[in-house]
């Protein structure tokens, strides 16, 4: 079938709507600056959108529609996600039996038609509409939820909100029961709806971002940010005030960053929210990190780690003392791993103390200390005091400086098991990082039991998982031989096609990959000689048979857990 561009050219030339000179000029502009040929023709005044729609309708024998004169059935909006209609520039119009009529800018886009057919389980009847009409319809109909929220916000102002919850500090609410909130101030209902929707989407973070003319709400799902709502600018202060009150913060402070927390109940689970407010150009940006305590009780075995690195990690944890490091960038799951360890080994015969900034999860049975650098309670000073209380296990939120590193290492040499994190790219990099901080190599070699690195990867959505062919050349470029792939997977590879359950991303949920470097006698010798991290890593791969992060990722790809694209996104080549 001809491409949309070629068909459009034929229609416009044969219909004598543009001349070949005008076409050549438009193609020249497209070559230099890019963009849609149809848009360029319209911008140049050679043709109107209405002319294009009518001409295409006549030539393709597909009926046109003026969406501004058509009342769309609102029940159809739930059939196709907003992300999909924006991607393909389509709009569901009507439904008769098993036939769904959709308005399209490009009715020749068979990929769009096939995807909508799979997504909805309806036969698709395309009709033609202009791009402007479709965009306006998307804003009108898919923005209905925002209009509903805006209607609620019309009824509230900041003084109303302060009166509702003034002085209560931390609050415990059940956002699942939104219907029961109808008697509260409208702003309360709106904030609860935002939280409720975030939890339904499995969001780990909620970003509430003031822009020049509106307030943007975005959710981070499986590591990726997604636009969720656009709220009226006039209600910005009300929403920020409500969240500050829930978090026990000062609603009058607008110039300085603030941190707080609150709890909600959702579907029988208790969710902690860690709140960060940062003054920005157009107001206060709020980021809420959702912390689900139930995820801590599943243990190390359920985090998705492969058996070999997991067994190495467990062997290190069996040691009564020493230093164990978990490394990786922000958002790689380090805290979840450490909390899972502590929850698993938390027994009455152990004195477990954590020193954190901030305390993310509250765990019963352990002593947790919030670092407060502004009053002198740093990791280093706090750790000195903690060690006077005879702890068996100490978790230090992060080793950031020489003093914290030095005290942690010396404590690990005197009978404590110290767990902490570092921001390095791989396990071997943690060793050189400690030495770069100023720690003597002999102290690192004597204290360090295990250095690990981890990342989070997205799982293929089980609801839309499908088999795909991947060329041999692509596999080899990624470091996989065809024989290896066939031997482990039978040559079967998968992806997620996209469905409503995964919001058309093809992914649903995440799992961890782990690189575990055990500090044996040879590694200690290399540390003493100040060998490079690359040399230490090479030894671990060749002699300890350590699986690198890329090896872990490829194993999960070959076994059908994730995609090759995700492997390349989440890990670097060794």
XYZ file of C-alpha atoms in Angstrom:
574
model
C 0.000 0.000 0.000
C 1.231 3.519 -0.778
C 2.448 5.597 2.140
C 0.207 8.402 3.355
C 2.670 10.989 2.030
C 2.766 9.527 -1.474
C -0.995 9.064 -1.600
C -1.527 12.636 -0.394
C 0.768 13.947 -3.143
C -1.120 11.984 -5.809
C -4.485 13.213 -4.541
C -3.468 16.864 -4.368
C -1.724 16.860 -7.773
C -4.441 14.870 -9.566
C -7.127 17.015 -7.995
C -5.244 20.130 -9.135
C -5.254 21.516 -5.604
C -1.532 22.304 -5.776
C 0.980 22.709 -8.576
C 4.160 20.693 -8.987
C 6.142 23.861 -8.266
C 4.316 24.295 -4.945
C 4.914 20.612 -4.149
C 8.633 20.969 -4.894
C 8.859 24.045 -2.666
C 7.071 22.230 0.185
C 9.279 19.139 -0.171
C 12.350 21.361 -0.082
C 11.138 22.936 3.187
C 10.422 19.494 4.610
C 13.916 18.321 3.697
C 15.521 21.266 5.489
C 13.405 21.580 8.632
C 11.402 18.333 8.776
C 7.733 18.099 9.731
C 4.566 16.859 8.070
C 4.134 17.587 4.347
C 0.452 18.326 4.871
C 1.224 20.904 7.565
C 3.842 22.573 5.394
C 1.386 22.875 2.491
C -1.152 24.461 4.845
C 1.426 26.808 6.430
C 2.477 27.993 2.975
C -1.149 28.729 2.101
C -1.176 26.312 -0.849
C -4.135 24.330 0.506
C -6.495 24.239 3.516
C -7.179 21.360 5.906
C -10.737 21.222 4.616
C -9.467 20.845 1.024
C -7.214 17.944 2.048
C -10.011 16.143 3.907
C -12.496 16.510 1.023
C -9.964 15.479 -1.643
C -8.828 12.414 0.290
C -12.412 11.412 0.965
C -13.252 11.529 -2.751
C -10.133 9.685 -3.881
C -10.132 6.983 -1.177
C -13.908 6.628 -1.047
C -13.843 7.122 2.737
C -16.456 9.466 4.247
C -15.294 12.709 5.929
C -16.614 14.162 9.173
C -16.611 17.584 10.804
C -16.072 16.698 14.461
C -17.030 20.169 15.675
C -20.618 19.412 14.537
C -20.711 15.895 15.987
C -21.663 14.744 19.496
C -19.359 11.873 20.440
C -20.620 9.057 22.653
C -18.676 9.565 25.918
C -18.850 5.845 26.734
C -16.318 5.278 23.929
C -13.621 7.324 25.648
C -12.710 4.438 27.996
C -12.143 2.094 25.039
C -8.913 3.738 23.842
C -6.344 5.324 26.217
C -5.514 9.001 25.787
C -1.882 8.143 25.022
C -2.990 6.030 22.031
C -5.377 8.570 20.511
C -2.682 11.237 20.754
C -0.068 8.932 19.247
C -2.145 8.047 16.180
C -4.279 11.220 16.026
C -7.568 9.329 16.080
C -10.924 9.724 17.824
C -13.586 7.065 18.496
C -16.899 8.250 17.048
C -19.555 5.567 17.325
C -20.125 1.888 17.978
C -22.690 -0.374 16.318
C -22.524 -4.037 17.264
C -18.885 -5.117 16.846
C -18.049 -2.234 14.502
C -16.190 0.788 15.942
C -15.971 3.926 13.811
C -12.899 6.073 14.355
C -11.959 9.428 12.850
C -8.382 9.490 11.537
C -6.024 12.011 10.016
C -4.322 9.149 8.158
C -6.867 6.454 7.223
C -4.074 4.547 5.408
C -2.245 3.860 8.675
C -2.865 0.113 8.848
C -0.642 -0.189 11.930
C -2.905 2.170 13.850
C -6.005 0.313 12.672
C -4.509 -3.065 13.642
C -3.472 -1.782 17.075
C -6.925 -0.331 17.792
C -8.542 -3.549 16.593
C -6.374 -5.581 18.995
C -6.835 -3.101 21.820
C -10.644 -2.918 21.625
C -11.613 -6.297 20.065
C -13.804 -4.382 17.583
C -13.777 -4.251 13.785
C -12.587 -0.792 12.735
C -14.332 1.517 10.257
C -12.115 4.558 9.517
C -13.434 7.952 8.469
C -11.446 11.099 7.676
C -11.202 14.215 9.861
C -8.844 17.165 9.956
C -5.935 17.185 12.396
C -7.234 20.296 14.166
C -10.680 18.760 14.648
C -9.222 15.598 16.138
C -6.903 17.484 18.492
C -9.780 19.648 19.708
C -11.955 16.566 20.238
C -9.185 14.869 22.248
C -8.874 17.944 24.472
C -12.639 18.210 24.861
C -13.466 14.574 25.631
C -10.315 13.180 27.215
C -10.061 16.271 29.368
C -13.447 15.531 30.951
C -11.854 14.268 34.185
C -9.906 17.501 34.457
C -13.099 19.510 33.963
C -14.739 17.529 36.755
C -11.819 18.323 39.050
C -11.864 21.958 37.953
C -15.557 22.170 38.853
C -14.710 20.966 42.354
C -11.839 23.419 42.625
C -14.127 26.316 41.736
C -15.788 25.834 45.122
C -12.656 26.021 47.288
C -10.016 28.533 48.298
C -6.993 28.335 50.568
C -8.855 29.571 53.660
C -11.365 26.722 53.313
C -8.576 24.155 53.307
C -6.754 25.568 56.310
C -10.000 25.453 58.295
C -10.588 21.793 57.425
C -7.297 20.387 58.706
C -5.503 23.189 60.509
C -3.130 21.973 63.191
C -3.602 18.262 62.657
C -0.110 17.636 61.229
C 0.272 14.078 59.923
C -3.004 12.678 58.730
C -4.308 9.181 57.996
C -6.939 9.035 55.251
C -8.417 6.311 53.081
C -8.276 7.529 49.497
C -9.860 4.339 48.190
C -13.179 5.489 49.596
C -13.411 8.615 47.487
C -17.210 8.535 47.566
C -17.115 9.022 51.340
C -15.143 12.245 50.901
C -18.075 14.084 49.303
C -18.871 16.033 52.470
C -15.339 17.428 52.754
C -13.966 20.526 51.052
C -13.715 20.093 47.247
C -9.943 20.513 47.315
C -9.667 17.516 49.652
C -11.593 15.384 47.182
C -9.351 16.511 44.330
C -6.110 15.685 46.158
C -7.519 12.310 47.214
C -8.471 11.575 43.596
C -4.933 12.397 42.470
C -3.477 10.027 45.094
C -6.032 7.328 44.364
C -5.366 7.416 40.615
C -1.611 7.289 41.226
C -1.974 4.138 43.311
C -4.229 2.519 40.715
C -1.541 3.126 38.093
C 1.163 1.631 40.392
C 2.955 4.967 40.501
C 6.145 5.231 42.565
C 6.256 9.046 42.426
C 3.765 11.860 41.891
C 5.137 15.094 40.412
C 3.011 18.225 40.861
C 4.706 20.890 38.758
C 3.698 24.565 38.508
C 3.938 25.839 34.946
C 3.331 29.366 33.693
C -0.360 28.890 32.845
C -1.377 25.626 34.544
C -0.476 23.012 37.148
C 0.827 19.727 35.701
C 0.409 16.394 37.496
C 2.643 13.546 36.338
C 3.012 9.942 37.570
C 6.175 7.828 37.455
C 5.139 4.286 36.510
C 7.765 1.527 36.151
C 10.446 4.199 36.138
C 8.950 6.385 33.379
C 7.113 9.683 33.879
C 3.644 9.975 32.329
C 1.451 13.077 32.034
C -1.717 12.589 34.072
C -3.659 15.820 34.648
C -3.495 19.500 33.787
C -5.163 21.615 36.485
C -6.116 25.312 36.458
C -3.373 27.694 37.583
C -5.758 29.569 39.907
C -6.074 26.458 42.101
C -2.340 25.877 42.447
C -1.947 27.465 45.886
C -4.952 25.550 47.219
C -3.555 22.168 46.177
C -0.074 22.958 47.529
C -1.575 24.165 50.821
C -3.617 20.968 51.186
C -0.554 18.756 50.643
C 1.523 20.846 53.056
C -1.123 20.461 55.752
C -1.309 16.710 55.199
C 2.497 16.572 55.561
C 2.630 18.723 58.694
C 4.480 21.561 56.936
C 4.286 25.343 57.244
C 1.862 26.601 54.580
C 3.219 30.146 54.888
C 6.775 29.154 53.878
C 7.262 29.605 50.129
C 10.946 30.524 49.793
C 12.723 27.507 51.294
C 12.634 23.772 50.421
C 10.533 21.637 52.762
C 10.316 17.918 53.505
C 7.497 16.026 55.166
C 5.482 12.821 55.045
C 1.962 11.450 55.499
C 0.156 8.120 55.326
C -2.841 6.839 53.419
C -4.724 3.552 53.226
C -5.232 2.052 49.788
C -6.954 -1.283 49.134
C -6.131 -2.535 52.605
C -2.460 -1.480 52.476
C -0.749 1.348 54.318
C 1.213 3.632 51.991
C 3.704 6.186 53.288
C 4.298 9.275 51.178
C 7.597 11.144 51.478
C 7.001 14.731 50.395
C 9.570 17.147 48.973
C 8.658 20.748 48.112
C 11.080 22.863 46.106
C 10.565 26.565 45.262
C 10.695 27.002 41.479
C 9.963 29.816 39.031
C 6.179 29.490 38.989
C 5.518 28.258 42.544
C 6.380 25.213 44.633
C 7.098 21.928 42.856
C 5.991 18.918 44.908
C 7.277 15.375 44.503
C 5.582 12.634 46.512
C 7.437 9.304 46.791
C 5.105 6.379 47.521
C 6.585 3.864 49.977
C 4.647 0.596 50.200
C 5.607 -1.272 53.385
C 4.178 -4.531 52.053
C 7.001 -4.664 49.486
C 9.548 -5.079 52.292
C 8.118 -8.304 53.670
C 8.599 -10.290 50.459
C 12.302 -10.875 51.161
C 15.362 -10.949 48.928
C 14.158 -14.028 47.045
C 11.215 -12.128 45.547
C 13.095 -9.081 44.237
C 13.846 -10.786 40.912
C 17.581 -11.383 41.373
C 19.105 -14.340 39.514
C 20.132 -17.323 41.694
C 23.913 -16.992 41.264
C 24.399 -13.361 42.408
C 21.711 -13.843 45.055
C 23.571 -16.810 46.591
C 26.777 -14.723 46.677
C 24.875 -11.918 48.429
C 23.381 -14.308 50.996
C 26.792 -15.814 51.725
C 28.098 -12.347 52.599
C 25.098 -11.660 54.848
C 25.883 -14.800 56.820
C 29.074 -13.133 58.044
C 28.769 -11.790 61.625
C 30.680 -8.588 60.856
C 32.119 -6.593 57.979
C 30.982 -3.986 55.448
C 28.443 -4.754 52.710
C 27.820 -2.108 50.055
C 24.909 -1.781 47.623
C 25.648 0.643 44.793
C 23.734 2.182 41.920
C 22.133 5.441 40.789
C 19.102 7.078 42.403
C 15.990 4.988 41.786
C 17.803 1.672 41.340
C 16.149 0.012 44.342
C 19.083 0.167 46.806
C 16.936 1.195 49.785
C 14.351 -1.503 49.073
C 17.105 -4.135 49.019
C 18.599 -2.953 52.317
C 15.199 -2.736 54.009
C 14.316 -6.218 52.730
C 17.528 -7.529 54.302
C 16.848 -5.824 57.621
C 13.217 -6.974 57.701
C 14.353 -10.544 57.018
C 17.066 -10.620 59.729
C 15.098 -8.591 62.289
C 14.856 -10.951 65.275
C 14.570 -10.195 69.037
C 18.176 -11.291 69.683
C 19.648 -8.579 67.395
C 20.072 -4.874 68.082
C 19.536 -3.245 64.669
C 20.003 0.496 64.209
C 19.571 2.576 61.056
C 20.870 6.068 60.371
C 19.040 7.596 57.408
C 18.317 10.855 55.616
C 15.372 10.645 55.394
C 13.859 7.624 57.158
C 11.963 6.074 54.256
C 10.192 3.098 55.839
C 9.274 2.748 59.499
C 10.055 -0.830 60.586
C 8.835 -2.152 63.918
C 11.496 -3.658 66.159
C 14.496 -1.657 64.963
C 15.905 1.700 66.061
C 15.755 4.304 63.302
C 17.496 7.688 63.433
C 16.839 10.625 61.138
C 20.023 12.510 60.233
C 19.705 16.284 60.668
C 22.816 17.981 59.290
C 21.446 21.463 60.079
C 21.803 20.764 63.825
C 25.009 18.759 63.521
C 23.473 15.251 63.445
C 25.319 14.015 60.363
C 25.890 10.404 59.319
C 29.357 10.555 60.864
C 28.381 12.115 64.212
C 25.269 9.956 64.477
C 27.261 6.814 63.728
C 29.682 7.586 66.564
C 26.763 7.742 69.005
C 25.101 4.637 67.574
C 28.253 2.558 68.085
C 28.180 3.387 71.808
C 24.850 1.517 72.079
C 26.332 -1.884 71.203
C 24.486 -2.551 67.922
C 24.788 -5.868 66.087
C 23.785 -4.492 62.689
C 23.920 -0.882 61.500
C 22.434 0.435 58.275
C 23.902 3.760 57.144
C 21.737 5.416 54.498
C 24.676 6.486 52.342
C 28.439 6.860 52.616
C 28.973 10.388 51.333
C 32.294 11.483 52.791
C 35.580 10.292 54.286
C 34.494 10.596 57.915
C 31.380 8.425 57.430
C 33.385 5.900 55.393
C 36.189 5.784 57.979
C 33.864 5.267 60.952
C 31.788 2.644 59.068
C 34.867 0.662 58.100
C 36.407 0.775 61.585
C 33.083 -0.271 63.117
C 32.888 -3.237 60.749
C 36.325 -4.319 61.994
C 35.239 -4.300 65.640
C 32.305 -6.698 65.399
C 29.420 -4.911 63.671
C 27.785 -5.786 60.364
C 27.512 -2.493 58.474
C 25.140 -2.107 55.512
C 25.319 1.000 53.351
C 25.050 2.445 49.840
C 27.302 4.304 47.429
C 26.611 6.044 44.131
C 28.843 4.146 41.691
C 28.139 2.487 38.350
C 29.304 -1.024 39.186
C 30.412 -3.185 42.098
C 34.172 -2.820 41.538
C 33.802 0.961 41.308
C 32.827 1.098 44.993
C 36.311 -0.043 45.999
C 38.132 2.712 44.134
C 35.496 5.215 45.305
C 36.308 4.482 48.958
C 40.032 4.851 48.298
C 39.407 8.107 46.415
C 37.590 9.375 49.522
C 40.834 8.939 51.462
C 40.275 5.560 53.139
C 43.491 3.539 53.385
C 43.526 0.523 51.026
C 44.426 -1.882 53.865
C 41.278 -0.785 55.757
C 39.084 -1.328 52.682
C 40.653 -4.751 52.076
C 40.202 -5.772 55.728
C 36.616 -4.635 56.192
C 34.777 -5.023 52.892
C 32.929 -8.338 52.588
C 30.907 -7.722 49.453
C 30.309 -4.919 46.982
C 27.219 -5.111 44.830
C 25.527 -3.035 42.146
C 21.920 -3.156 41.065
C 19.392 -1.745 38.643
C 15.630 -1.986 38.107
C 14.265 -3.266 34.795
C 10.745 -3.354 33.389
C 8.908 -6.645 32.871
C 7.055 -7.474 29.682
C 3.314 -7.087 30.256
C 1.842 -10.633 30.497
C -1.479 -9.490 29.019
C -0.049 -8.426 25.656
C 3.133 -10.513 25.467
C 3.867 -11.673 21.927
C 6.689 -13.488 20.177
C 8.922 -11.535 17.779
C 11.806 -12.256 15.431
C 15.163 -10.615 16.137
C 17.850 -10.731 13.424
C 21.085 -12.581 14.192
C 23.100 -9.397 13.575
C 21.128 -7.506 16.245
C 21.657 -10.290 18.787
C 25.383 -10.413 18.103
C 25.673 -6.645 18.433
C 24.104 -6.969 21.894
C 26.628 -9.660 22.825
C 24.471 -12.758 22.294
C 25.459 -15.583 19.957
C 22.630 -17.282 18.104
C 23.650 -20.687 19.481
C 23.522 -19.348 23.042
C 20.111 -17.783 22.478
C 18.658 -20.900 20.873
C 20.161 -23.118 23.554
C 18.578 -21.153 26.404
C 15.315 -19.963 24.884
C 14.750 -22.162 21.864
C 15.181 -19.018 19.778
C 11.939 -17.486 21.118
C 11.981 -13.773 21.961
C 9.171 -11.588 23.229
C 7.865 -8.052 23.623
C 4.725 -6.400 24.938
C 2.519 -5.149 22.125
C 0.663 -2.675 24.358
C -2.748 -2.965 25.993
C -4.986 -1.085 28.469
C -3.499 -2.943 31.438
C 0.005 -1.570 30.761
C -1.253 1.776 29.411
C -0.024 0.713 25.974
C 3.644 0.679 27.076
C 4.213 -3.072 26.718
C 5.615 -3.248 30.268
C 4.008 -4.010 33.624
C 6.024 -4.113 36.837
C 9.753 -4.141 37.542
C 12.390 -6.525 38.877
C 15.953 -6.165 40.137
C 19.247 -7.255 38.611
C 22.282 -7.706 40.841
C 26.044 -7.694 40.304
C 27.716 -9.223 43.378
C 31.493 -8.982 43.868
C 32.745 -11.156 46.734
C 35.932 -9.876 48.374
C 38.232 -12.910 48.438
C 41.973 -13.081 49.146
C 42.928 -12.211 45.569
C 40.646 -9.135 45.512
C 42.103 -8.029 48.864
C 45.569 -8.313 47.363
C 44.503 -6.242 44.356
C 42.987 -3.594 46.658
C 46.263 -3.354 48.592
C 48.115 -2.841 45.305
C 45.574 -0.163 44.301
C 44.584 -2.081 41.161
C 42.054 -0.358 38.917
C 38.368 -1.159 39.131
C 38.552 -2.598 35.592
C 41.252 -5.093 36.659
C 39.235 -6.117 39.719
C 36.112 -6.520 37.586
C 37.972 -8.616 35.003
C 39.261 -10.917 37.753
C 35.752 -11.290 39.228
C 34.279 -12.153 35.824
C 36.986 -14.622 34.822
C 37.804 -16.273 38.155
C 34.695 -15.810 40.319
C 32.368 -16.142 37.297
C 30.584 -13.004 38.447
C 27.551 -12.036 36.392
C 27.716 -8.363 35.426
C 24.627 -6.164 35.247
C 24.584 -6.637 31.447
C 24.882 -10.437 31.894
C 21.952 -10.372 34.339
C 19.877 -8.295 31.936
C 20.625 -10.543 28.939
C 19.713 -13.659 30.956
C 16.326 -12.121 31.724
C 15.868 -11.145 28.068
C 16.670 -14.650 26.829
C 14.285 -16.161 29.386
C 11.465 -13.895 28.156
C 11.144 -11.666 31.238
C 12.129 -8.412 29.515
C 12.993 -7.015 26.075
C 16.281 -6.364 24.319
C 15.412 -2.638 24.217
C 15.113 -2.640 28.006
C 18.475 -4.416 28.337
C 20.172 -1.686 26.296
C 18.345 1.071 28.203
C 19.092 -0.153 31.716
C 22.659 -1.466 31.420
C 25.949 -0.441 29.838
C 28.166 -2.682 27.736
C 30.900 -4.369 29.814
